[in-house]
């Protein structure tokens, strides 16, 4: 699969996220990302369970959203990300609010170089793994820094709905009728244009199939505890009717895995 990663490597990914960082941080600070704040964020937080006192590494922490959620709940958190630009925003927030989070610039595929052996009770990763240039290496590396019995609780964009071709068919009034997807088996890097009134930037992610993902997770040595396809709560859809589409098709896939030895 290495040839499919051509042109999509740590350097290009770092560059894209550095360029995206200010806009991404501004969008988060606006509080308008209700998919995150009212839907997949709370779902992944719930999946983590009780984290008080745990030593947690948040991988692909970006501007620190999930690291802060874990720290708020009493965990001792370290965040690692490839992009100094994204981390600069995490550090800025840390300087003002002091969650006690340690941030580190680094590659998820090389965690053993930064941490001494297996040392984390839990690794979390919020919508970052699919953006990594070498996902199998990142999963092996995460496995190696967990204590035996430690968990990886991660979310990714759902590989079955986030395909290289993906478009909502709408009726004349703009109502979403159905999601058209295609090219599911076309593995490889895909460009994403993020566009809103606040921002416009491009990043890349690696599209893989569901079977690829589970093959990589098992090859890395993880035991699967559970998988989840979260849907928004009725109250969230009532508050943000746009969220209704996420109760019709699976947008996110979450897994709870364990290092068994
Ligand atoms: C979509 S953002 C998610 C950030 C954050 N977890 C959040 O929920 O806002 C993906 C992040 O993954 C990071 N990333 C991509 N490849 C990485 C790698 N190999 N090692 C560490 N971080 C990586 C990017 O720099 C970016 O900050």
Short mmCIF file of C-alpha atoms and ligand atoms in Angstrom, two decimals:
data_model
loop_
_atom_site.label_atom_id
_atom_site.label_comp_id
_atom_site.label_asym_id
_atom_site.label_seq_id
_atom_site.Cartn_x
_atom_site.Cartn_y
_atom_site.Cartn_z
CA UNK A 1 0.00 0.00 0.00
CA UNK A 2 3.03 2.31 0.31
CA UNK A 3 2.69 3.43 -3.32
CA UNK A 4 -0.84 4.67 -2.61
CA UNK A 5 0.61 7.08 -0.05
CA UNK A 6 2.75 8.80 -2.70
CA UNK A 7 2.62 12.58 -2.29
CA UNK A 8 0.86 12.11 1.06
CA UNK A 9 3.50 12.01 3.75
CA UNK A 10 4.27 13.52 7.14
CA UNK A 11 5.72 16.64 5.55
CA UNK A 12 2.72 17.32 3.29
CA UNK A 13 0.24 16.60 6.09
CA UNK A 14 2.10 18.90 8.48
CA UNK A 15 2.13 21.64 5.83
CA UNK A 16 -1.60 21.35 5.15
CA UNK A 17 -2.55 21.45 8.83
CA UNK A 18 -0.19 24.34 9.50
CA UNK A 19 -1.95 26.27 6.75
CA UNK A 20 -5.37 25.26 8.09
CA UNK A 21 -4.62 25.93 11.76
CA UNK A 22 -5.83 29.52 12.21
CA UNK A 23 -9.08 28.91 10.35
CA UNK A 24 -9.68 25.58 12.13
CA UNK A 25 -9.08 27.20 15.53
CA UNK A 26 -11.33 30.15 14.69
CA UNK A 27 -14.12 27.78 13.62
CA UNK A 28 -13.83 25.87 16.89
CA UNK A 29 -13.71 29.04 18.96
CA UNK A 30 -16.90 30.24 17.25
CA UNK A 31 -18.79 27.45 19.07
CA UNK A 32 -20.79 26.81 15.89
CA UNK A 33 -19.53 23.27 15.30
CA UNK A 34 -22.56 21.54 16.76
CA UNK A 35 -21.68 18.25 15.01
CA UNK A 36 -18.68 18.21 17.35
CA UNK A 37 -20.14 19.92 20.44
CA UNK A 38 -23.58 18.28 20.48
CA UNK A 39 -22.99 15.03 18.69
CA UNK A 40 -19.72 13.19 18.10
CA UNK A 41 -17.76 14.89 20.90
CA UNK A 42 -20.15 13.82 23.68
CA UNK A 43 -20.45 10.35 22.07
CA UNK A 44 -16.70 9.78 22.19
CA UNK A 45 -16.40 11.25 25.69
CA UNK A 46 -19.10 8.81 26.88
CA UNK A 47 -17.28 5.92 25.23
CA UNK A 48 -14.15 6.73 27.26
CA UNK A 49 -16.08 6.23 30.52
CA UNK A 50 -14.49 7.24 33.83
CA UNK A 51 -11.07 8.76 33.11
CA UNK A 52 -10.27 10.43 36.45
CA UNK A 53 -6.66 9.73 37.40
CA UNK A 54 -5.81 8.01 34.11
CA UNK A 55 -2.70 8.86 32.13
CA UNK A 56 -4.02 9.68 28.67
CA UNK A 57 -2.29 10.42 25.38
CA UNK A 58 -4.45 12.26 22.82
CA UNK A 59 -3.03 11.50 19.39
CA UNK A 60 -3.58 13.99 16.57
CA UNK A 61 -4.78 16.40 19.25
CA UNK A 62 -4.81 19.40 16.92
CA UNK A 63 -5.93 22.50 18.78
CA UNK A 64 -6.59 20.38 21.87
CA UNK A 65 -10.36 19.89 21.93
CA UNK A 66 -10.42 16.28 23.13
CA UNK A 67 -7.34 16.63 25.34
CA UNK A 68 -9.13 19.41 27.25
CA UNK A 69 -12.31 17.33 27.58
CA UNK A 70 -10.25 14.54 29.15
CA UNK A 71 -8.35 16.94 31.44
CA UNK A 72 -11.65 18.51 32.58
CA UNK A 73 -12.70 15.03 33.69
CA UNK A 74 -9.62 14.55 35.85
CA UNK A 75 -7.20 12.74 33.52
CA UNK A 76 -3.48 13.55 33.26
CA UNK A 77 -3.22 14.37 29.58
CA UNK A 78 -0.49 14.62 26.99
CA UNK A 79 -1.38 15.76 23.47
CA UNK A 80 0.70 14.99 20.41
CA UNK A 81 0.27 16.38 16.91
CA UNK A 82 2.31 16.63 13.75
CA UNK A 83 1.41 20.28 13.15
CA UNK A 84 3.11 23.01 15.20
CA UNK A 85 0.49 25.42 13.80
CA UNK A 86 -2.38 23.43 15.31
CA UNK A 87 -0.47 22.97 18.57
CA UNK A 88 0.18 26.71 18.84
CA UNK A 89 -3.56 27.20 19.38
CA UNK A 90 -3.69 24.39 21.93
CA UNK A 91 -0.77 25.97 23.78
CA UNK A 92 -2.38 29.41 23.68
CA UNK A 93 -5.50 28.02 25.36
CA UNK A 94 -3.38 26.09 27.84
CA UNK A 95 -1.56 29.30 28.79
CA UNK A 96 -4.83 31.05 29.62
CA UNK A 97 -6.91 28.22 31.13
CA UNK A 98 -4.22 25.84 32.47
CA UNK A 99 -5.67 22.38 32.10
CA UNK A 100 -2.30 20.88 33.01
CA UNK A 101 -1.95 19.36 29.54
CA UNK A 102 1.50 18.68 28.12
CA UNK A 103 1.72 19.18 24.36
CA UNK A 104 4.33 17.75 22.07
CA UNK A 105 5.02 18.07 18.36
CA UNK A 106 5.43 14.61 16.90
CA UNK A 107 4.32 11.89 14.54
CA UNK A 108 1.80 9.31 15.76
CA UNK A 109 3.78 6.67 13.88
CA UNK A 110 6.87 7.33 16.03
CA UNK A 111 5.52 7.54 19.59
CA UNK A 112 8.11 5.16 21.06
CA UNK A 113 10.79 7.74 20.25
CA UNK A 114 9.09 10.29 22.53
CA UNK A 115 7.82 8.10 25.36
CA UNK A 116 9.67 5.58 27.41
CA UNK A 117 8.04 2.22 26.76
CA UNK A 118 4.41 1.39 27.47
CA UNK A 119 3.24 4.18 29.68
CA UNK A 120 -0.34 5.33 28.98
CA UNK A 121 -3.54 3.93 30.50
CA UNK A 122 -5.53 5.20 27.54
CA UNK A 123 -4.90 6.68 24.12
CA UNK A 124 -7.62 8.80 22.58
CA UNK A 125 -7.82 10.11 19.06
CA UNK A 126 -10.62 12.32 17.82
CA UNK A 127 -11.15 12.31 14.05
CA UNK A 128 -7.43 12.28 13.33
CA UNK A 129 -6.35 8.74 12.40
CA UNK A 130 -7.87 8.91 8.89
CA UNK A 131 -5.74 12.01 8.25
CA UNK A 132 -2.47 10.24 8.97
CA UNK A 133 -0.08 9.31 6.17
CA UNK A 134 0.76 5.87 7.60
CA UNK A 135 -2.25 4.61 9.56
CA UNK A 136 -0.98 1.04 10.19
CA UNK A 137 2.29 2.41 11.62
CA UNK A 138 0.38 4.87 13.80
CA UNK A 139 -1.80 2.06 15.20
CA UNK A 140 1.23 -0.12 15.99
CA UNK A 141 2.95 2.82 17.62
CA UNK A 142 -0.13 3.64 19.75
CA UNK A 143 -0.36 -0.01 20.81
CA UNK A 144 3.27 0.09 21.96
CA UNK A 145 2.82 3.06 24.32
CA UNK A 146 -0.21 1.58 26.11
CA UNK A 147 0.11 -0.39 29.31
CA UNK A 148 -1.21 -3.98 29.00
CA UNK A 149 -4.96 -3.67 29.49
CA UNK A 150 -4.82 -0.04 28.28
CA UNK A 151 -7.42 1.19 25.80
CA UNK A 152 -7.47 3.08 22.53
CA UNK A 153 -10.75 5.01 22.17
CA UNK A 154 -10.81 6.57 18.72
CA UNK A 155 -13.19 8.15 16.25
CA UNK A 156 -12.76 8.35 12.50
CA UNK A 157 -14.97 9.58 9.70
CA UNK A 158 -17.08 6.57 8.70
CA UNK A 159 -15.31 4.79 5.81
CA UNK A 160 -18.64 3.63 4.35
CA UNK A 161 -20.13 7.12 4.00
CA UNK A 162 -16.96 9.20 3.65
CA UNK A 163 -16.02 7.77 0.26
CA UNK A 164 -13.96 9.46 -2.49
CA UNK A 165 -17.24 10.40 -4.17
CA UNK A 166 -19.91 11.63 -1.78
CA UNK A 167 -22.73 14.08 -2.40
CA UNK A 168 -26.19 14.67 -0.94
CA UNK A 169 -28.93 14.69 -3.57
CA UNK A 170 -31.34 17.51 -2.68
CA UNK A 171 -34.83 18.37 -3.83
CA UNK A 172 -35.85 21.74 -5.27
CA UNK A 173 -36.17 23.28 -1.81
CA UNK A 174 -32.69 22.13 -0.77
CA UNK A 175 -33.88 19.29 1.48
CA UNK A 176 -31.47 16.36 1.62
CA UNK A 177 -33.09 13.38 -0.10
CA UNK A 178 -30.32 10.78 -0.04
CA UNK A 179 -26.58 10.51 0.19
CA UNK A 180 -24.89 9.38 -3.02
CA UNK A 181 -21.65 7.53 -2.43
CA UNK A 182 -19.30 5.84 -4.86
CA UNK A 183 -15.74 4.57 -5.31
CA UNK A 184 -15.76 2.90 -1.86
CA UNK A 185 -13.02 0.45 -2.87
CA UNK A 186 -10.79 3.19 -4.28
CA UNK A 187 -8.19 3.35 -1.54
CA UNK A 188 -5.82 6.28 -1.33
CA UNK A 189 -5.38 9.93 -0.36
CA UNK A 190 -8.39 12.18 -0.87
CA UNK A 191 -8.41 15.98 -0.74
CA UNK A 192 -11.00 17.72 1.41
CA UNK A 193 -12.09 21.28 0.90
CA UNK A 194 -13.31 22.77 4.19
CA UNK A 195 -15.53 25.72 3.37
CA UNK A 196 -17.70 27.89 5.55
CA UNK A 197 -18.33 31.60 5.88
CA UNK A 198 -15.48 31.64 8.37
CA UNK A 199 -12.87 29.62 6.50
CA UNK A 200 -11.66 27.84 3.43
CA UNK A 201 -8.78 25.38 3.43
CA UNK A 202 -7.76 21.99 2.06
CA UNK A 203 -6.48 18.94 3.89
CA UNK A 204 -5.91 15.32 2.88
CA UNK A 205 -7.05 12.03 4.34
CA UNK A 206 -6.52 8.42 3.41
CA UNK A 207 -9.62 6.56 2.30
CA UNK A 208 -9.62 2.90 3.29
CA UNK A 209 -12.37 0.32 3.53
CA UNK A 210 -13.93 -0.95 6.74
CA UNK A 211 -12.09 -4.25 6.28
CA UNK A 212 -8.76 -2.39 5.87
CA UNK A 213 -9.34 -0.59 9.17
CA UNK A 214 -10.16 -3.72 11.13
CA UNK A 215 -7.28 -5.58 9.51
CA UNK A 216 -4.88 -2.83 10.63
CA UNK A 217 -6.31 -2.71 14.16
CA UNK A 218 -6.02 -6.46 14.63
CA UNK A 219 -2.54 -6.57 13.02
CA UNK A 220 -1.41 -3.89 15.47
CA UNK A 221 -2.29 -6.32 18.27
CA UNK A 222 -5.51 -4.78 19.58
CA UNK A 223 -8.48 -6.71 20.89
CA UNK A 224 -11.80 -5.14 19.95
CA UNK A 225 -14.01 -4.26 22.92
CA UNK A 226 -16.77 -2.54 20.93
CA UNK A 227 -17.54 -0.42 17.89
CA UNK A 228 -20.04 2.44 17.70
CA UNK A 229 -21.84 4.37 14.99
CA UNK A 230 -23.22 7.31 16.98
CA UNK A 231 -26.41 9.11 16.05
CA UNK A 232 -27.41 12.50 17.47
CA UNK A 233 -29.85 12.69 20.36
CA UNK A 234 -33.37 13.92 19.54
CA UNK A 235 -32.78 17.07 21.62
CA UNK A 236 -29.65 17.88 19.60
CA UNK A 237 -31.55 17.46 16.32
CA UNK A 238 -34.32 19.67 17.69
CA UNK A 239 -31.79 22.37 18.58
CA UNK A 240 -29.88 21.98 15.28
CA UNK A 241 -32.16 20.54 12.58
CA UNK A 242 -29.14 20.20 10.26
CA UNK A 243 -28.04 17.29 12.42
CA UNK A 244 -30.95 15.22 11.16
CA UNK A 245 -28.82 13.84 8.30
CA UNK A 246 -26.55 12.18 10.87
CA UNK A 247 -29.49 10.14 12.16
CA UNK A 248 -30.00 8.74 8.66
CA UNK A 249 -26.48 7.81 7.57
CA UNK A 250 -23.43 6.91 9.66
CA UNK A 251 -20.97 9.81 9.63
CA UNK A 252 -18.61 8.59 12.33
CA UNK A 253 -17.15 5.29 13.44
CA UNK A 254 -15.80 4.88 16.96
CA UNK A 255 -13.87 1.99 18.36
CA UNK A 256 -12.89 0.93 21.82
CA UNK A 257 -9.82 -1.34 21.70
CA UNK A 258 -7.59 -2.96 24.26
CA UNK A 259 -3.94 -3.86 24.41
CA UNK A 260 -4.16 -7.36 25.83
CA UNK A 261 -0.46 -8.13 26.43
C1 LIG B 1 -9.15 16.78 11.77
S1 LIG B 1 -7.80 17.28 12.77
C2 LIG B 1 -8.40 16.73 14.37
C3 LIG B 1 -7.77 17.48 15.49
C4 LIG B 1 -8.41 17.24 16.87
N1 LIG B 1 -8.29 15.86 17.29
C5 LIG B 1 -9.85 17.68 16.89
O1 LIG B 1 -10.71 16.86 17.21
O2 LIG B 1 -10.09 18.85 16.60
C6 LIG B 1 -6.55 16.06 12.41
C7 LIG B 1 -5.23 16.29 13.12
O3 LIG B 1 -4.39 15.15 12.93
C8 LIG B 1 -3.05 15.61 12.88
N2 LIG B 1 -2.19 14.59 12.29
C9 LIG B 1 -2.22 14.12 11.02
N3 LIG B 1 -1.27 13.17 10.87
C10 LIG B 1 -0.65 13.03 12.06
C11 LIG B 1 0.41 12.20 12.53
N4 LIG B 1 1.00 11.32 11.74
N5 LIG B 1 0.80 12.32 13.82
C12 LIG B 1 0.19 13.21 14.64
N6 LIG B 1 -0.81 14.03 14.25
C13 LIG B 1 -1.23 13.94 12.97
C14 LIG B 1 -3.16 16.89 12.06
O4 LIG B 1 -2.03 17.72 12.22
C15 LIG B 1 -4.45 17.50 12.63
O5 LIG B 1 -4.18 18.35 13.71
#
